[in-house]
CSV table of C-alpha atoms and ligand atoms in Angstrom, one decimal:
chain,number,residue,atom,x,y,z
A,1,MET,CA,14.2,-11.6,9.3
A,2,LEU,CA,12.9,-10.1,12.5
A,3,GLY,CA,11.1,-12.3,15.0
A,4,PHE,CA,7.7,-13.6,14.7
A,5,GLY,CA,6.8,-16.1,17.4
A,6,MET,CA,9.1,-19.0,17.8
A,7,TYR,CA,6.9,-22.1,17.9
A,8,THR,CA,3.5,-20.7,17.0
A,9,GLN,CA,0.4,-22.8,16.9
A,10,ALA,CA,-1.5,-19.9,15.5
A,11,LEU,CA,-3.5,-22.0,13.2
A,12,ASP,CA,-4.9,-24.0,16.1
A,13,SER,CA,-5.4,-21.1,18.4
A,14,ALA,CA,-6.7,-18.4,16.2
A,15,GLY,CA,-10.5,-18.0,16.6
A,16,ALA,CA,-12.6,-18.6,13.5
A,17,ALA,CA,-14.0,-15.0,13.7
A,18,GLU,CA,-10.5,-13.4,13.6
A,19,PRO,CA,-9.7,-12.6,10.0
A,20,GLN,CA,-6.7,-10.6,11.3
A,21,GLY,CA,-5.1,-13.8,12.6
A,22,ASP,CA,-5.6,-15.5,9.2
A,23,VAL,CA,-4.0,-12.6,7.5
A,24,ASP,CA,-1.0,-12.9,9.8
A,25,GLU,CA,-0.8,-16.6,9.2
A,26,VAL,CA,-0.9,-16.2,5.4
A,27,ALA,CA,1.8,-13.5,5.7
A,28,ARG,CA,3.9,-15.7,7.9
A,29,LEU,CA,3.6,-18.6,5.5
A,30,GLU,CA,4.5,-16.3,2.6
A,31,ARG,CA,7.6,-15.0,4.4
A,32,PHE,CA,8.6,-18.5,5.3
A,33,GLN,CA,8.3,-19.7,1.7
A,34,ALA,CA,10.2,-16.6,0.6
A,35,ARG,CA,13.1,-17.6,2.9
A,36,ILE,CA,13.1,-21.1,1.4
A,37,ASP,CA,13.0,-19.6,-2.1
A,38,ARG,CA,16.0,-17.5,-1.3
A,39,ASP,CA,17.8,-20.7,-0.2
A,40,GLU,CA,18.1,-19.5,3.4
A,41,LYS,CA,18.5,-22.2,6.0
A,42,ILE,CA,15.7,-22.7,8.5
A,43,GLU,CA,17.1,-23.1,12.0
A,44,PRO,CA,15.5,-24.8,15.1
A,45,LYS,CA,14.4,-21.5,16.7
A,46,ASP,CA,13.0,-20.0,13.6
A,47,TRP,CA,9.3,-19.9,13.0
A,48,MET,CA,8.2,-22.8,10.7
A,49,PRO,CA,4.8,-24.1,9.7
A,50,ALA,CA,3.6,-27.1,11.7
A,51,ASP,CA,3.5,-29.3,8.6
A,52,TYR,CA,7.1,-28.5,7.7
A,53,ARG,CA,8.2,-29.5,11.2
A,54,GLN,CA,6.1,-32.7,10.9
A,55,ALA,CA,7.5,-33.6,7.4
A,56,LEU,CA,11.0,-33.2,8.7
A,57,ILE,CA,10.4,-35.3,11.8
A,58,ARG,CA,8.9,-38.0,9.7
A,59,GLN,CA,11.7,-38.1,7.1
A,60,ILE,CA,14.6,-37.6,9.6
A,61,ALA,CA,13.2,-40.2,12.0
A,62,GLN,CA,12.8,-42.8,9.1
A,63,HIS,CA,16.3,-42.0,8.0
A,64,ALA,CA,17.7,-42.4,11.5
A,65,HIS,CA,15.9,-45.7,11.9
A,66,SER,CA,17.2,-46.9,8.5
A,67,GLU,CA,20.8,-46.3,9.6
A,68,VAL,CA,20.4,-48.2,12.8
A,69,VAL,CA,18.4,-51.1,11.4
A,70,GLY,CA,20.8,-51.0,8.5
A,71,MET,CA,23.6,-52.2,10.8
A,72,LEU,CA,22.0,-55.6,11.1
A,73,PRO,CA,22.3,-57.2,7.7
A,74,GLU,CA,26.0,-56.3,7.6
A,75,GLY,CA,26.7,-57.0,11.3
A,76,ASN,CA,25.7,-60.6,10.4
A,77,TRP,CA,29.0,-61.0,8.5
A,78,ILE,CA,31.5,-59.4,10.9
A,79,SER,CA,32.3,-62.7,12.6
A,80,ARG,CA,32.7,-64.4,9.2
A,81,ALA,CA,34.7,-61.8,7.2
A,82,PRO,CA,37.3,-63.6,5.2
A,83,SER,CA,40.4,-61.7,6.3
A,84,LEU,CA,41.4,-59.3,9.1
A,85,ARG,CA,41.5,-56.4,6.7
A,86,ARG,CA,37.9,-57.1,5.6
A,87,LYS,CA,36.8,-57.5,9.2
A,88,VAL,CA,38.3,-54.2,10.3
A,89,VAL,CA,36.7,-52.3,7.3
A,90,LEU,CA,33.3,-53.9,8.0
A,91,ILE,CA,33.4,-53.1,11.7
A,92,ALA,CA,34.3,-49.5,10.9
A,93,LYS,CA,31.4,-49.3,8.3
A,94,VAL,CA,28.8,-50.7,10.7
A,95,GLN,CA,30.0,-48.4,13.4
A,96,ASP,CA,29.7,-45.5,11.0
A,97,GLU,CA,26.0,-46.4,10.4
A,98,GLY,CA,25.3,-46.3,14.1
A,99,GLY,CA,26.9,-42.9,14.2
A,100,HIS,CA,24.8,-41.7,11.4
A,101,GLY,CA,21.7,-42.8,13.3
A,102,MET,CA,22.9,-40.8,16.3
A,103,TYR,CA,23.5,-37.5,14.3
A,104,LEU,CA,20.1,-37.9,12.7
A,105,TYR,CA,18.2,-38.6,16.0
A,106,SER,CA,19.9,-35.4,17.3
A,107,ALA,CA,18.8,-33.5,14.2
A,108,ALA,CA,15.2,-34.7,14.8
A,109,GLU,CA,15.4,-33.6,18.4
A,110,THR,CA,16.0,-30.0,17.4
A,111,LEU,CA,12.4,-30.2,16.1
A,112,GLY,CA,11.0,-30.9,19.5
A,113,VAL,CA,10.6,-34.6,19.6
A,114,SER,CA,12.7,-36.8,21.9
A,115,ARG,CA,14.9,-39.6,20.6
A,116,ALA,CA,13.3,-41.9,23.2
A,117,ALA,CA,9.9,-41.3,21.7
A,118,LEU,CA,11.2,-42.0,18.1
A,119,ILE,CA,12.8,-45.2,19.2
A,120,GLU,CA,9.7,-46.3,21.0
A,121,GLN,CA,7.7,-45.8,17.7
A,122,LEU,CA,10.3,-48.0,15.9
A,123,LEU,CA,10.2,-50.8,18.4
A,124,ALA,CA,6.4,-50.7,18.5
A,125,GLY,CA,6.4,-51.3,14.7
A,126,ARG,CA,4.8,-47.9,14.1
A,127,ALA,CA,7.7,-46.3,12.3
A,128,LYS,CA,9.1,-46.9,8.8
A,129,TYR,CA,12.7,-47.6,7.9
A,130,SER,CA,14.2,-48.3,4.5
A,131,SER,CA,12.7,-51.3,2.8
A,132,ILE,CA,16.1,-52.5,1.7
A,133,PHE,CA,17.1,-53.7,5.2
A,134,ASN,CA,14.4,-56.3,5.2
A,135,TYR,CA,16.4,-58.5,2.9
A,136,PRO,CA,18.8,-61.2,4.1
A,137,THR,CA,22.6,-61.2,3.6
A,138,LEU,CA,23.1,-64.8,2.4
A,139,THR,CA,26.7,-64.8,1.2
A,140,TRP,CA,29.9,-62.7,1.7
A,141,ALA,CA,29.3,-61.1,-1.7
A,142,ASP,CA,26.2,-59.4,-0.2
A,143,ILE,CA,28.5,-57.2,1.8
A,144,GLY,CA,30.1,-56.0,-1.4
A,145,ALA,CA,26.6,-55.6,-3.1
A,146,ILE,CA,25.3,-53.6,-0.1
A,147,GLY,CA,28.3,-51.2,-0.2
A,148,TRP,CA,28.2,-50.8,-3.9
A,149,LEU,CA,24.4,-50.6,-4.5
A,150,VAL,CA,22.8,-49.7,-1.2
A,151,ASP,CA,25.3,-47.1,-0.2
A,152,GLY,CA,25.5,-46.0,-3.8
A,153,ALA,CA,21.8,-45.4,-3.8
A,154,ALA,CA,22.0,-43.8,-0.4
A,155,ILE,CA,24.6,-41.3,-1.7
A,156,MET,CA,22.5,-40.5,-4.7
A,157,ASN,CA,19.6,-39.7,-2.5
A,158,GLN,CA,21.6,-38.0,0.3
A,159,ILE,CA,23.9,-35.6,-1.6
A,160,PRO,CA,21.0,-33.4,-2.4
A,161,LEU,CA,19.9,-33.5,1.2
A,162,CYS,CA,23.2,-31.6,2.1
A,163,ARG,CA,21.3,-28.7,0.6
A,164,CYS,CA,18.1,-29.4,2.5
A,165,SER,CA,16.4,-26.2,3.7
A,166,TYR,CA,16.5,-27.3,7.4
A,167,GLY,CA,20.0,-26.5,8.7
A,168,PRO,CA,20.6,-29.3,11.2
A,169,TYR,CA,19.6,-32.0,8.7
A,170,ALA,CA,21.6,-30.5,6.0
A,171,ARG,CA,24.7,-30.2,8.2
A,172,ALA,CA,24.4,-33.8,9.4
A,173,MET,CA,24.2,-35.0,5.8
A,174,VAL,CA,27.5,-33.4,4.9
A,175,ARG,CA,29.4,-35.7,7.2
A,176,ILE,CA,27.2,-38.7,6.5
A,177,CYS,CA,27.8,-38.4,2.8
A,178,LYS,CA,31.6,-38.3,3.2
A,179,GLU,CA,31.4,-41.6,5.1
A,180,GLU,CA,28.9,-43.1,2.7
A,181,SER,CA,31.2,-42.4,-0.2
A,182,PHE,CA,33.9,-44.5,1.5
A,183,HIS,CA,31.3,-47.2,2.1
A,184,GLN,CA,30.4,-47.3,-1.5
A,185,ARG,CA,34.0,-47.6,-2.6
A,186,GLN,CA,34.8,-50.4,-0.2
A,187,GLY,CA,31.8,-52.3,-1.5
A,188,TYR,CA,32.8,-51.8,-5.1
A,189,GLU,CA,36.3,-52.8,-4.4
A,190,LEU,CA,35.0,-56.0,-2.7
A,191,MET,CA,32.9,-56.8,-5.8
A,192,LEU,CA,35.8,-56.1,-8.1
A,193,THR,CA,38.0,-58.6,-6.1
A,194,LEU,CA,35.3,-61.2,-6.4
A,195,ALA,CA,34.6,-60.5,-10.1
A,196,ARG,CA,38.3,-60.9,-10.8
A,197,GLY,CA,38.5,-64.0,-8.6
A,198,SER,CA,37.6,-67.7,-9.2
A,199,ALA,CA,34.6,-68.8,-11.2
A,200,ALA,CA,32.8,-69.5,-7.9
A,201,GLN,CA,33.6,-66.0,-6.6
A,202,ARG,CA,32.3,-64.4,-9.8
A,203,ALA,CA,29.1,-66.5,-9.6
A,204,MET,CA,28.7,-65.4,-6.0
A,205,ALA,CA,29.1,-61.7,-7.0
A,206,GLN,CA,26.5,-62.2,-9.9
A,207,GLU,CA,24.1,-63.9,-7.6
A,208,ALA,CA,24.3,-61.0,-5.0
A,209,LEU,CA,23.7,-58.5,-7.8
A,210,ASN,CA,20.7,-60.5,-8.9
A,211,ARG,CA,19.2,-60.3,-5.4
A,212,TRP,CA,20.1,-56.7,-4.6
A,213,TRP,CA,19.4,-54.9,-7.9
A,214,TRP,CA,15.7,-54.5,-7.7
A,215,PRO,CA,15.4,-53.8,-4.0
A,216,SER,CA,18.1,-51.1,-4.5
A,217,LEU,CA,15.9,-49.4,-7.1
A,218,MET,CA,13.0,-49.5,-4.7
A,219,MET,CA,15.0,-47.6,-2.0
A,220,PHE,CA,14.2,-44.4,-3.9
A,221,GLY,CA,10.6,-44.8,-3.0
A,222,PRO,CA,7.4,-45.1,-5.0
A,223,SER,CA,7.2,-43.7,-8.6
A,224,ASP,CA,6.6,-40.0,-8.8
A,225,ALA,CA,3.0,-40.7,-9.8
A,226,HIS,CA,2.5,-42.5,-6.4
A,227,SER,CA,4.7,-40.4,-4.2
A,228,VAL,CA,2.5,-38.6,-1.7
A,229,HIS,CA,5.1,-36.3,-0.2
A,230,THR,CA,7.4,-35.3,-3.1
A,231,ALA,CA,5.6,-32.2,-4.4
A,232,GLN,CA,5.4,-30.5,-1.0
A,233,SER,CA,8.8,-31.6,0.1
A,234,MET,CA,10.3,-30.1,-3.1
A,235,ARG,CA,8.5,-26.8,-2.6
A,236,TRP,CA,10.0,-26.7,0.9
A,237,LYS,CA,13.4,-27.8,-0.5
A,238,ILE,CA,13.6,-30.7,1.8
A,239,LYS,CA,13.9,-32.8,-1.3
A,240,ARG,CA,15.6,-31.3,-4.4
A,241,PHE,CA,14.9,-34.2,-6.8
A,242,SER,CA,11.9,-36.5,-7.2
A,243,ASN,CA,12.2,-40.3,-6.5
A,244,ASP,CA,12.2,-41.2,-10.2
A,245,GLU,CA,14.8,-38.6,-11.1
A,246,LEU,CA,17.2,-40.0,-8.4
A,247,ARG,CA,16.4,-43.6,-9.4
A,248,GLN,CA,17.3,-42.7,-13.0
A,249,LYS,CA,20.6,-41.1,-12.0
A,250,PHE,CA,21.4,-44.2,-10.0
A,251,ILE,CA,20.7,-46.5,-12.9
A,252,ASP,CA,22.8,-44.3,-15.2
A,253,VAL,CA,25.9,-44.5,-13.1
A,254,THR,CA,25.5,-48.0,-11.9
A,255,VAL,CA,24.9,-49.9,-15.1
A,256,PRO,CA,28.4,-49.0,-16.5
A,257,GLN,CA,29.9,-50.0,-13.1
A,258,ALA,CA,28.3,-53.5,-13.5
A,259,GLN,CA,29.7,-53.7,-17.0
A,260,TYR,CA,33.2,-52.9,-15.7
A,261,LEU,CA,32.8,-55.7,-13.2
A,262,GLY,CA,31.7,-58.0,-16.0
A,263,LEU,CA,28.4,-58.7,-14.3
A,264,THR,CA,24.9,-58.7,-15.8
A,265,VAL,CA,22.2,-56.4,-14.4
A,266,PRO,CA,19.2,-58.8,-13.9
A,267,ASP,CA,16.8,-56.8,-16.1
A,268,PRO,CA,16.1,-58.3,-19.5
A,269,GLU,CA,14.4,-55.1,-20.6
A,270,LEU,CA,17.3,-52.8,-19.7
A,271,ARG,CA,18.4,-50.8,-22.7
A,272,TRP,CA,20.4,-47.7,-23.7
A,273,ASP,CA,18.2,-44.9,-24.9
A,274,GLU,CA,20.6,-43.0,-27.3
A,275,PRO,CA,18.6,-39.9,-27.9
A,276,ALA,CA,17.8,-39.4,-24.2
A,277,GLN,CA,21.3,-40.5,-23.2
A,278,HIS,CA,19.8,-42.7,-20.4
A,279,TYR,CA,19.5,-46.3,-19.6
A,280,ARG,CA,15.9,-47.4,-19.5
A,281,ALA,CA,15.0,-50.1,-16.9
A,282,GLY,CA,12.2,-52.5,-17.1
A,283,PRO,CA,9.2,-52.2,-14.8
A,284,ILE,CA,9.7,-52.4,-11.0
A,285,ASP,CA,7.5,-54.9,-9.1
A,286,TRP,CA,5.8,-52.5,-6.8
A,287,SER,CA,3.8,-55.3,-5.2
A,288,GLU,CA,7.0,-56.5,-3.6
A,289,PHE,CA,7.8,-53.0,-2.3
A,290,GLN,CA,4.3,-52.7,-0.9
A,291,ALA,CA,4.6,-56.1,0.8
A,292,VAL,CA,7.9,-55.1,2.4
A,293,LEU,CA,6.4,-51.8,3.7
A,294,GLU,CA,3.5,-53.7,5.2
A,295,GLY,CA,5.9,-55.9,7.2
A,296,GLY,CA,5.9,-58.9,4.8
A,297,GLY,CA,9.5,-58.7,3.7
A,298,PRO,CA,11.8,-61.7,4.2
A,299,CYS,CA,13.4,-60.2,7.4
A,300,ASN,CA,10.9,-57.6,8.8
A,301,ARG,CA,10.2,-59.6,12.0
A,302,GLU,CA,13.8,-60.6,12.5
A,303,ARG,CA,15.0,-56.9,12.2
A,304,LEU,CA,12.6,-55.6,14.7
A,305,ALA,CA,13.2,-58.5,17.1
A,306,ALA,CA,16.9,-57.7,17.0
A,307,ARG,CA,16.4,-54.1,17.7
A,308,ARG,CA,14.0,-54.8,20.6
A,309,GLU,CA,16.6,-57.2,22.1
A,310,ALA,CA,19.4,-54.7,21.7
A,311,HIS,CA,17.2,-52.0,23.4
A,312,GLU,CA,16.5,-54.3,26.4
A,313,ALA,CA,20.2,-55.3,26.6
A,314,GLY,CA,21.2,-51.6,26.7
A,315,ARG,CA,18.6,-50.7,29.4
A,316,TRP,CA,21.2,-50.8,32.2
A,317,VAL,CA,23.5,-48.5,30.3
A,318,ARG,CA,20.8,-45.9,29.9
A,319,GLU,CA,19.8,-46.2,33.6
A,320,ALA,CA,23.4,-45.9,34.7
A,321,ALA,CA,23.8,-42.8,32.5
A,322,VAL,CA,20.7,-41.2,34.1
A,323,ALA,CA,21.9,-42.1,37.6
A,324,TYR,CA,25.3,-40.6,36.9
A,325,ALA,CA,23.8,-37.4,35.5
A,326,GLU,CA,21.5,-37.0,38.5
A,327,LYS,CA,24.4,-37.6,40.9
A,328,HIS,CA,26.5,-35.0,39.1
A,329,GLY,CA,23.7,-32.5,39.0
A,330,ALA,CA,24.2,-29.4,37.0
A,331,HIS,CA,27.4,-30.5,35.3
A,332,ALA,CA,25.8,-33.2,33.2
A,333,GLU,CA,22.5,-32.8,31.4
A,334,PRO,CA,20.2,-35.6,32.7
A,335,ALA,CA,18.4,-37.7,30.1
A,336,ARG,CA,14.9,-36.6,29.7
A,337,SER,CA,12.7,-38.3,32.1
A,338,GLY,CA,9.3,-37.7,30.4
B,401,BYC,N1,11.4,-47.9,2.3
B,401,BYC,O1,5.8,-39.9,-0.7
B,401,BYC,P1,7.1,-40.7,-0.7
B,401,BYC,C1,21.6,-46.0,4.5
B,401,BYC,C2,7.6,-44.5,2.3
B,401,BYC,S1,20.0,-45.8,5.0
B,401,BYC,C3,10.4,-47.7,3.3
B,401,BYC,O2,7.9,-40.8,-1.9
B,401,BYC,P2,9.1,-39.3,0.7
B,401,BYC,C4,22.4,-47.2,4.8
B,401,BYC,C5,7.7,-43.0,2.7
B,401,BYC,O3,8.4,-42.9,3.9
B,401,BYC,C6,19.4,-44.6,3.9
B,401,BYC,N2,9.5,-46.7,3.1
B,401,BYC,O4,7.9,-40.3,0.6
B,401,BYC,C7,22.4,-47.6,6.1
B,401,BYC,C8,6.2,-42.7,2.8
B,401,BYC,O5,5.6,-43.2,4.0
B,401,BYC,P3,4.9,-42.3,5.1
B,401,BYC,C9,18.0,-44.3,4.1
B,401,BYC,C10,9.6,-45.9,2.0
B,401,BYC,O6,9.5,-39.1,2.1
B,401,BYC,C11,23.1,-48.8,6.4
B,401,BYC,C12,5.6,-43.4,1.6
B,401,BYC,O7,6.5,-44.5,1.4
B,401,BYC,N3,17.8,-43.1,3.4
B,401,BYC,O8,22.1,-45.2,3.8
B,401,BYC,O9,8.9,-38.0,-0.1
B,401,BYC,C13,23.8,-49.5,5.5
B,401,BYC,C14,5.4,-42.6,0.4
B,401,BYC,O10,6.7,-42.2,-0.2
B,401,BYC,C15,10.5,-46.1,1.1
B,401,BYC,C16,16.9,-42.2,3.7
B,401,BYC,O11,16.0,-42.4,4.6
B,401,BYC,C17,11.5,-47.1,1.2
B,401,BYC,N4,12.5,-47.4,0.3
B,401,BYC,O12,10.3,-40.0,-0.1
B,401,BYC,C18,23.9,-49.0,4.2
B,401,BYC,C19,16.9,-40.9,3.0
B,401,BYC,N5,10.4,-45.2,0.1
B,401,BYC,O13,6.0,-41.6,5.8
B,401,BYC,C20,23.2,-47.8,3.9
B,401,BYC,C21,15.9,-39.9,3.5
B,401,BYC,C22,9.3,-44.5,0.5
B,401,BYC,O14,3.9,-41.4,4.4
B,401,BYC,N6,14.6,-40.1,3.0
B,401,BYC,N7,8.8,-44.9,1.6
B,401,BYC,O15,4.3,-43.3,6.1
B,401,BYC,C23,14.1,-39.7,1.8
B,401,BYC,O16,14.9,-39.2,1.0
B,401,BYC,C24,12.7,-39.9,1.5
B,401,BYC,O17,12.0,-40.1,2.7
B,401,BYC,C25,12.4,-41.1,0.6
B,401,BYC,C26,10.9,-41.2,0.4
B,401,BYC,C27,13.0,-40.9,-0.8
B,401,BYC,C28,12.9,-42.4,1.2
């Protein structure tokens, strides 16, 4: 479609007594929505409504922060992995999560926000990241449970994001999902090894499932009735399914996996609904979810403290990179100074 202005702020700048401007704006919004409806990708230099840009920055930044904070619970077990093979796999997985964060910060930067500003919001406690990473990893089985359940939930949520209307986010998700799929398999394989092991190993696997099941269901976000962003995000095809739809899909695939492991899902009300062909879960404790979002989860403080410490520890690397870029002038792009 031929060029309207690239980064218009027309809504802000159009005078109140200029109906012509409003008409243009309405037409622009209609053309934008028509592109979305035709499943065209929106690219960074295309015109987009300010709210669409903002919604993407919000979601992509939260997602990037989740990947980076998500390295911490698993990183806790790298030094205590029970074999060289497990250690290598775990290091590779945690490194992948860091990489996912980097692709996602880059995708957010195409929307006109700097990575430094987003990280600053995280460290100041003003940004959200996934509730799931505020829970502790108490035993080795938690590493299996995270791969199986947390990465499993992440894939369920993220596969549809590969078809997100915003090109850079969608493309980042294609690679991320391939890696998440490997993460999920290694987690399930770890759980299977424990489930087929000694009585103590089986008990450890069950106990990890008991602690991670409900927080994994909460990863999908509030119920549709309480989700403030879903309706608009679905109109814009940022999201393709609602929170409850994805949660249901996750339950339907995961319950048989637990049965195969010989483990019990910690939900006494869980039942198979034959006519609907779905598993029906009992009610989620949304007060726990709310408390975690408000900073009151078991590890919220610890996670932010770890990120702040890592940021400080990396300061000399950032400064050296800027000094190097300045010294080599035009050949390297200096980090943004603003
Ligand atoms: N935790 O209107 P709603 C990974 C917030 S990491 C915290 O439904 P939306 C991995 C929500 O942000 C995978 N906050 O929002 C890494 C909103 O707050 P604001 C992380 C949550 O955006 C390491 C408010 O609640 N994946 O894979 O339509 C190791 C209302 O919610 C949560 C992503 O980030 C939550 N669980 O839907 C292993 C995927 N849920 O912004 C694995 C991308 C909701 O109004 N994100 N909130 O202050 C999304 O798909 C969507 O943003 C969500 C929420 C489904 C999460």
